[in-house]
mmCIF file with all atom_site columns, C-alpha atoms in Angstrom:
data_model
loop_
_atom_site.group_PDB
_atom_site.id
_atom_site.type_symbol
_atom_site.label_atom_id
_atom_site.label_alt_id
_atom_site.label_comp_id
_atom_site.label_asym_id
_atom_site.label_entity_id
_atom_site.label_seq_id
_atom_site.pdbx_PDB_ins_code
_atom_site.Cartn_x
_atom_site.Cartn_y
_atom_site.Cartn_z
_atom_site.occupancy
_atom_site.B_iso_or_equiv
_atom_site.pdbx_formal_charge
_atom_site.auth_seq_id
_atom_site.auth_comp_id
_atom_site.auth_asym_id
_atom_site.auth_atom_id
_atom_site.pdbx_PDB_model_num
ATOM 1   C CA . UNK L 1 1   ? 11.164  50.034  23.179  1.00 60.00 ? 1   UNK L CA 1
ATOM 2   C CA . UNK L 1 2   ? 9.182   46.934  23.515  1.00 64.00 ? 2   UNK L CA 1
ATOM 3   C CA . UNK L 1 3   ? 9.645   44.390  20.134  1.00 67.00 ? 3   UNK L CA 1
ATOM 4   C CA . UNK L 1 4   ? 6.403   42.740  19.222  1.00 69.00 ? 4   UNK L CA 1
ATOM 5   C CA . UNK L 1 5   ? 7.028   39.216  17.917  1.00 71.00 ? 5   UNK L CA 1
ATOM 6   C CA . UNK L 1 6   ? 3.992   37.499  15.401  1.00 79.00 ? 6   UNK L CA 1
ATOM 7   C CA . UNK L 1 7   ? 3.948   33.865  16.104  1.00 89.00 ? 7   UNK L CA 1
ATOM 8   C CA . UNK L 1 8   ? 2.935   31.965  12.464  1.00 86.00 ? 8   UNK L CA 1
ATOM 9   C CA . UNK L 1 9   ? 0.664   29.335  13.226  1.00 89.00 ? 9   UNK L CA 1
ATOM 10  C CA . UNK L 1 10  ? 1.220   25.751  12.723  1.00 92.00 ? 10  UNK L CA 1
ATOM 11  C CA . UNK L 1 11  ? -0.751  25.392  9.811   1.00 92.00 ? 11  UNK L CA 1
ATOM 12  C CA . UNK L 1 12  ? 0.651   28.569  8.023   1.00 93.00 ? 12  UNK L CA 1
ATOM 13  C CA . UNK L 1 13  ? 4.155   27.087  8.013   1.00 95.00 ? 13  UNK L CA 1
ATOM 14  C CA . UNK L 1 14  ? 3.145   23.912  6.834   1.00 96.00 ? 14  UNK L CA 1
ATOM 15  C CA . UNK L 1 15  ? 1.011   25.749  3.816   1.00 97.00 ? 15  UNK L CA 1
ATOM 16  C CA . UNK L 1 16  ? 4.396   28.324  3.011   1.00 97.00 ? 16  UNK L CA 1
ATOM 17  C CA . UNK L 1 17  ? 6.225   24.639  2.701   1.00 97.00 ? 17  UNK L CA 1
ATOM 18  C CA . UNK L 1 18  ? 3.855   23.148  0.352   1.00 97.00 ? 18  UNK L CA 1
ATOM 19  C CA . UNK L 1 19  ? 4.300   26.102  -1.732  1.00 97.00 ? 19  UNK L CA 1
ATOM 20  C CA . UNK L 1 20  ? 8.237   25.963  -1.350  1.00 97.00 ? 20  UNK L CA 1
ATOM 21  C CA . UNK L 1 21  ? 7.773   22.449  -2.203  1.00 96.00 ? 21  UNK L CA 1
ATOM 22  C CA . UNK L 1 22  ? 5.543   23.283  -6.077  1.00 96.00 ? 22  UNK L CA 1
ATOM 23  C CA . UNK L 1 23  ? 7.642   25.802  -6.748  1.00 96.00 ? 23  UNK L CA 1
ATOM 24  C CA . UNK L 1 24  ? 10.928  23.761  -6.476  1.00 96.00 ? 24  UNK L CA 1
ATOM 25  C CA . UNK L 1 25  ? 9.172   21.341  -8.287  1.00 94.00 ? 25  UNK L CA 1
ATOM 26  C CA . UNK L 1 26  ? 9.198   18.435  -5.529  1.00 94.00 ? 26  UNK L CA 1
ATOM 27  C CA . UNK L 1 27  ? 5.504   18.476  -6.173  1.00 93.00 ? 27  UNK L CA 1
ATOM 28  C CA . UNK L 1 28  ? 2.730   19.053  -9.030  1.00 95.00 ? 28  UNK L CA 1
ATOM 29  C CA . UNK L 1 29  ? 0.233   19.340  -6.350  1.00 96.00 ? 29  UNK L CA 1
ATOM 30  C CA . UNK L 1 30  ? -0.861  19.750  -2.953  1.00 97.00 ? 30  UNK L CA 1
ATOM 31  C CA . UNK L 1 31  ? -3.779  18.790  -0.648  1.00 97.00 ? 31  UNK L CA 1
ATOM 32  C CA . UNK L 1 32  ? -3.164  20.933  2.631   1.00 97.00 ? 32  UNK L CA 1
ATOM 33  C CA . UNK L 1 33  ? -6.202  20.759  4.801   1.00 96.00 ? 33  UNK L CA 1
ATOM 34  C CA . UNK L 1 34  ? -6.700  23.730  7.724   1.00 96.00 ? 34  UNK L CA 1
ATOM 35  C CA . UNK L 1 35  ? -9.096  25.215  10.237  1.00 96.00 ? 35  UNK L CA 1
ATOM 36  C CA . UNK L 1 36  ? -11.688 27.322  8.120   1.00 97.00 ? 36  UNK L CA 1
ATOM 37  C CA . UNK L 1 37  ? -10.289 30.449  10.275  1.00 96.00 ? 37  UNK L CA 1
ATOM 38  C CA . UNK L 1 38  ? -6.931  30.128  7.984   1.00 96.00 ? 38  UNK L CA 1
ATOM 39  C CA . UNK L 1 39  ? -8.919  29.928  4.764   1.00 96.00 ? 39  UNK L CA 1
ATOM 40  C CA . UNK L 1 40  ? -8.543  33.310  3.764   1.00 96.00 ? 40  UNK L CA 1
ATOM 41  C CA . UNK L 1 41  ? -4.762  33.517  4.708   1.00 96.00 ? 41  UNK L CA 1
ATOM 42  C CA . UNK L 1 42  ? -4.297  30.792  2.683   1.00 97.00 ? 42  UNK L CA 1
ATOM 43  C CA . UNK L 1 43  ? -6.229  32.331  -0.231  1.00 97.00 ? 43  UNK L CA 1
ATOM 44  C CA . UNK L 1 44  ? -4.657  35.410  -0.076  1.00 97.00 ? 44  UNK L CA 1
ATOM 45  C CA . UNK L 1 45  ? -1.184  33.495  0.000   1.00 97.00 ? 45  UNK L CA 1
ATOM 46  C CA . UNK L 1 46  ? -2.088  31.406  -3.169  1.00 98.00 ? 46  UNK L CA 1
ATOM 47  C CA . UNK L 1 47  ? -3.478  34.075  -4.996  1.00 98.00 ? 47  UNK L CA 1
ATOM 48  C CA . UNK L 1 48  ? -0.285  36.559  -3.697  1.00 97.00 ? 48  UNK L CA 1
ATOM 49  C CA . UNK L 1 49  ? 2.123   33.657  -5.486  1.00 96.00 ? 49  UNK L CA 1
ATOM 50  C CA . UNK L 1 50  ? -0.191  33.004  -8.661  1.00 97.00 ? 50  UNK L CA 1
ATOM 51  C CA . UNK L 1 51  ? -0.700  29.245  -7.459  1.00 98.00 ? 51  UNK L CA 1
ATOM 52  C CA . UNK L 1 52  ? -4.367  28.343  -8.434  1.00 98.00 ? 52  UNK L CA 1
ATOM 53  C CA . UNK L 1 53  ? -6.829  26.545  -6.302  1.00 98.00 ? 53  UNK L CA 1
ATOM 54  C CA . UNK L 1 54  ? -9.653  24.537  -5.572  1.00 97.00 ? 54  UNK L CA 1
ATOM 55  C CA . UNK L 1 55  ? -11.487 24.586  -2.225  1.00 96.00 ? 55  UNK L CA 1
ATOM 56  C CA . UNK L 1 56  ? -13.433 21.654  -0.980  1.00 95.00 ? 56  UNK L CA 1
ATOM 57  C CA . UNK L 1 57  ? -15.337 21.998  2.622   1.00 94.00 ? 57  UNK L CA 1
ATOM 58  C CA . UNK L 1 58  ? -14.169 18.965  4.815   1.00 94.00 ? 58  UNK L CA 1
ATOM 59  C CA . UNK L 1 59  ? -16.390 18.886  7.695   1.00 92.00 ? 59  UNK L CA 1
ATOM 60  C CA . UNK L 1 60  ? -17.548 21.702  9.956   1.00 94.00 ? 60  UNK L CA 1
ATOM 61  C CA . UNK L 1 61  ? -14.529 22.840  10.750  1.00 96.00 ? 61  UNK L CA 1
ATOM 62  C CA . UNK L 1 62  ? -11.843 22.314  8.251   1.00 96.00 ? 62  UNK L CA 1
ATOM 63  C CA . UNK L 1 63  ? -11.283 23.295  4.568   1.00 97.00 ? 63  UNK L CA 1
ATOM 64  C CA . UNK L 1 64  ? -9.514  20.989  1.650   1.00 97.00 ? 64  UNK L CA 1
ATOM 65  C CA . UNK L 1 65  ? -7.075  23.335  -0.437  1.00 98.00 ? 65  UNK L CA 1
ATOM 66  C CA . UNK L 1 66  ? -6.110  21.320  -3.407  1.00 98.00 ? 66  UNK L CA 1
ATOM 67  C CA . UNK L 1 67  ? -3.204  23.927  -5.080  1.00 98.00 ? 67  UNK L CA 1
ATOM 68  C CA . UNK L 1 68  ? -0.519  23.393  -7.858  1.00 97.00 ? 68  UNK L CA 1
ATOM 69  C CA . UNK L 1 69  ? -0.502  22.682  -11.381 1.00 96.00 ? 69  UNK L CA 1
ATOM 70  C CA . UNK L 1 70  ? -3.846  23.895  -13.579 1.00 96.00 ? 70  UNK L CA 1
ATOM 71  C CA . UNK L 1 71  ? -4.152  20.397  -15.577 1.00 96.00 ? 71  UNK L CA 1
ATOM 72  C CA . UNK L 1 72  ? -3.812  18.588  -12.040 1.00 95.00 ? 72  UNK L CA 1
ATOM 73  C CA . UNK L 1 73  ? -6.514  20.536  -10.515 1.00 97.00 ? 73  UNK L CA 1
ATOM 74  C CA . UNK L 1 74  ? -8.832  20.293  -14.035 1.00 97.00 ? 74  UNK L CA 1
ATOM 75  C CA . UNK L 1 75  ? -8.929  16.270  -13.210 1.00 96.00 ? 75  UNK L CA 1
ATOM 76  C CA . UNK L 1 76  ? -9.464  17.102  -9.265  1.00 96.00 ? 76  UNK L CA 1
ATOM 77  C CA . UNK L 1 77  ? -12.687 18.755  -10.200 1.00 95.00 ? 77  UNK L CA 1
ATOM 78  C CA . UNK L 1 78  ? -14.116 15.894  -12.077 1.00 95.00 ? 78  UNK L CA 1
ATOM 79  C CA . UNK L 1 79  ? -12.806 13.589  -9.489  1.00 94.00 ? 79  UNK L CA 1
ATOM 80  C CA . UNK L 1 80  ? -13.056 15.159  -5.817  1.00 94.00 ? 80  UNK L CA 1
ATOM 81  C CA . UNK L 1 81  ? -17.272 16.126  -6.228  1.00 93.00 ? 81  UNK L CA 1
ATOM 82  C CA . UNK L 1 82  ? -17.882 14.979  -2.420  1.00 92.00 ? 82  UNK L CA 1
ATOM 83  C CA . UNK L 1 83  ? -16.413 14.306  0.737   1.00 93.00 ? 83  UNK L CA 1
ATOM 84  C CA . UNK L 1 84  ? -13.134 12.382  0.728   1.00 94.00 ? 84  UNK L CA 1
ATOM 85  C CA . UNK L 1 85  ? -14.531 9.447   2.938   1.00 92.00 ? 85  UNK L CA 1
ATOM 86  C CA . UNK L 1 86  ? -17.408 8.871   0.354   1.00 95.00 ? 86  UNK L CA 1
ATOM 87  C CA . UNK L 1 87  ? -14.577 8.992   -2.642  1.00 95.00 ? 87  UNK L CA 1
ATOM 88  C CA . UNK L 1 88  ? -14.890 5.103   -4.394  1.00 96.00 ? 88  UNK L CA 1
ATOM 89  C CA . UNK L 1 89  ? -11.505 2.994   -4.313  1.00 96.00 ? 89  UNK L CA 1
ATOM 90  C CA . UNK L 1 90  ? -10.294 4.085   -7.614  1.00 96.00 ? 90  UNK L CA 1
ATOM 91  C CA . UNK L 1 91  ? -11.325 7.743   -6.792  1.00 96.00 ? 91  UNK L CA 1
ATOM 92  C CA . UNK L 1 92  ? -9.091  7.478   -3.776  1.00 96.00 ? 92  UNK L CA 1
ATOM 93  C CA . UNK L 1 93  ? -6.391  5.445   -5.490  1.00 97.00 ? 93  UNK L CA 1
ATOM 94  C CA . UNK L 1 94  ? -6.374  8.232   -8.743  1.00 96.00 ? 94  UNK L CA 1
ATOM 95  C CA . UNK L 1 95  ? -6.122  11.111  -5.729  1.00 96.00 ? 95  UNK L CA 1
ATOM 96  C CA . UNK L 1 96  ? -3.472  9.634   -3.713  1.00 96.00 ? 96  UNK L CA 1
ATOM 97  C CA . UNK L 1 97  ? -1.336  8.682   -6.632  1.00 95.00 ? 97  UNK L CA 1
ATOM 98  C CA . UNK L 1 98  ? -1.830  11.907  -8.363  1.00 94.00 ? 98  UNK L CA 1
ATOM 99  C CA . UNK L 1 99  ? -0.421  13.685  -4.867  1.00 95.00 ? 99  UNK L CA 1
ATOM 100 C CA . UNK L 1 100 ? 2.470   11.792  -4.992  1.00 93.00 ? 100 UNK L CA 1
ATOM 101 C CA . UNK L 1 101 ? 1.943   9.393   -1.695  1.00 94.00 ? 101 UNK L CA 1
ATOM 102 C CA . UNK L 1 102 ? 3.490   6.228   -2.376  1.00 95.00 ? 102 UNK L CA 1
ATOM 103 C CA . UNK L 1 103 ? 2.871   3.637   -5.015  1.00 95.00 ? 103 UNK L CA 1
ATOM 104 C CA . UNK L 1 104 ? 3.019   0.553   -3.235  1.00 95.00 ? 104 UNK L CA 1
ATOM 105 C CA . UNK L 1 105 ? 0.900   2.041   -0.162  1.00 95.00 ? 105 UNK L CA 1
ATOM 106 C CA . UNK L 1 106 ? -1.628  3.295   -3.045  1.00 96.00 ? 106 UNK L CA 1
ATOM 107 C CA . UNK L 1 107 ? -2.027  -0.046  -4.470  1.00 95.00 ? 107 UNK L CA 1
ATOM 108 C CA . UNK L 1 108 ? -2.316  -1.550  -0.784  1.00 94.00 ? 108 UNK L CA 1
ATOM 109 C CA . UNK L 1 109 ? -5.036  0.798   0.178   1.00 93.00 ? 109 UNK L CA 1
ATOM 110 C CA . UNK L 1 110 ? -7.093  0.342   -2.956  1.00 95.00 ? 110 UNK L CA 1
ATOM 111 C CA . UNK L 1 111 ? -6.548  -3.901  -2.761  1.00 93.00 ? 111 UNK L CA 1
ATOM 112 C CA . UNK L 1 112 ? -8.089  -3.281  1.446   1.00 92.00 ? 112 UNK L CA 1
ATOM 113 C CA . UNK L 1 113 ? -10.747 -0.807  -0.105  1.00 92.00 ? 113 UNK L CA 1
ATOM 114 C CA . UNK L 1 114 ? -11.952 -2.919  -2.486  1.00 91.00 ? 114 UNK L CA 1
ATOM 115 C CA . UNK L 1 115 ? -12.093 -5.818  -1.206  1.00 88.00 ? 115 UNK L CA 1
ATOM 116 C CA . UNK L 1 116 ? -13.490 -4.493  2.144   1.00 82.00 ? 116 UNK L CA 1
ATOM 117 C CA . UNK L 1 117 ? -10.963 -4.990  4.173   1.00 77.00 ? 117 UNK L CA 1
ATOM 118 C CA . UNK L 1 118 ? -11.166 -2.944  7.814   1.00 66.00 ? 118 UNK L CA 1
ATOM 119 C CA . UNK L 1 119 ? -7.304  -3.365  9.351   1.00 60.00 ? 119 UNK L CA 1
ATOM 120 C CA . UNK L 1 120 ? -5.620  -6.442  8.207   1.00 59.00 ? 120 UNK L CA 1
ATOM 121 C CA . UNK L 1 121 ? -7.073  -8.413  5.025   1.00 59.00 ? 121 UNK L CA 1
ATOM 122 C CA . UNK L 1 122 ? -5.784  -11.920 6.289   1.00 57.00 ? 122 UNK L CA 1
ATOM 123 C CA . UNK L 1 123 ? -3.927  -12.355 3.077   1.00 53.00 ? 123 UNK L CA 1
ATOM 124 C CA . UNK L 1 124 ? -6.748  -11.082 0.754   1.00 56.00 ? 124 UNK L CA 1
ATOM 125 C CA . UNK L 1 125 ? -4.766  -8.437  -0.147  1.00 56.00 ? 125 UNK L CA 1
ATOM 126 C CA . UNK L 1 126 ? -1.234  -9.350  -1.168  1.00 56.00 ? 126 UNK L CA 1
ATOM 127 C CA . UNK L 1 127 ? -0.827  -13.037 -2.144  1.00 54.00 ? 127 UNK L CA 1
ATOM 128 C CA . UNK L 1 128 ? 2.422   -14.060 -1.339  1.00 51.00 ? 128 UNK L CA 1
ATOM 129 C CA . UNK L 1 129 ? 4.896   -16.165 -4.001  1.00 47.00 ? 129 UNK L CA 1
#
């Protein structure tokens, strides 16, 4: 008798860690981005677990989940209304903050953003004391 063995993809495992990871409460919410083709696994999770959702195409091939708490994801839908790369710098800053990605990287990004930095500001960013 021959055991078959069911390899979880990549992206699966990462998604069933995001969900460990709301409901241990290390996170509110969660942006996990996959291939299209593990959209409806990842539906079917969510809804399975009673996390809610919002889906956001990104690009031809890929699909934004945004999943966690419902007030979190209330603010995502009047934030997130296009692509990510078309998102203004407080857009972006509001986003990244509100997914928990560091402060002081946040503020960083937004300073390059907005003042139009592309790779390193010169100084324009941070003054130093």
């Amino acid at each position: 008798m021959t055991m078959r063995t069911t390899t979880i993809p990549t992206e699966i495992k990462v998604l069933m860690n995001h969900i460990y990871e709301l409901q241990k409460g290390v996170r509110q919410m969660v942006l996990f981005t996959c291939d299209k083709k593990y959209g409806n696994q990842t539906i079917e999770r969510l809804e399975s677990q009673g996390i809610p959702y919002v889906l956001q195409p990104a690009g031809q091939k890929n699909l934004n989940v945004y999943f966690g708490r419902r007030e979190c994801l209330e603010a995502i839908r009047l934030i997130v209304t296009r692509p990510l790369n078309q998102l203004t710098p407080e857009e972006d800053f509001i986003l990244g903050t509100m997914l928990g990605y560091d402060l002081c990287a946040q503020c960083e990004r937004y300073c390059k953003r907005k003042n139009g930095c592309k790779g390193d500001c010169d100084g324009k960013c941070i003054k130093k004391n």
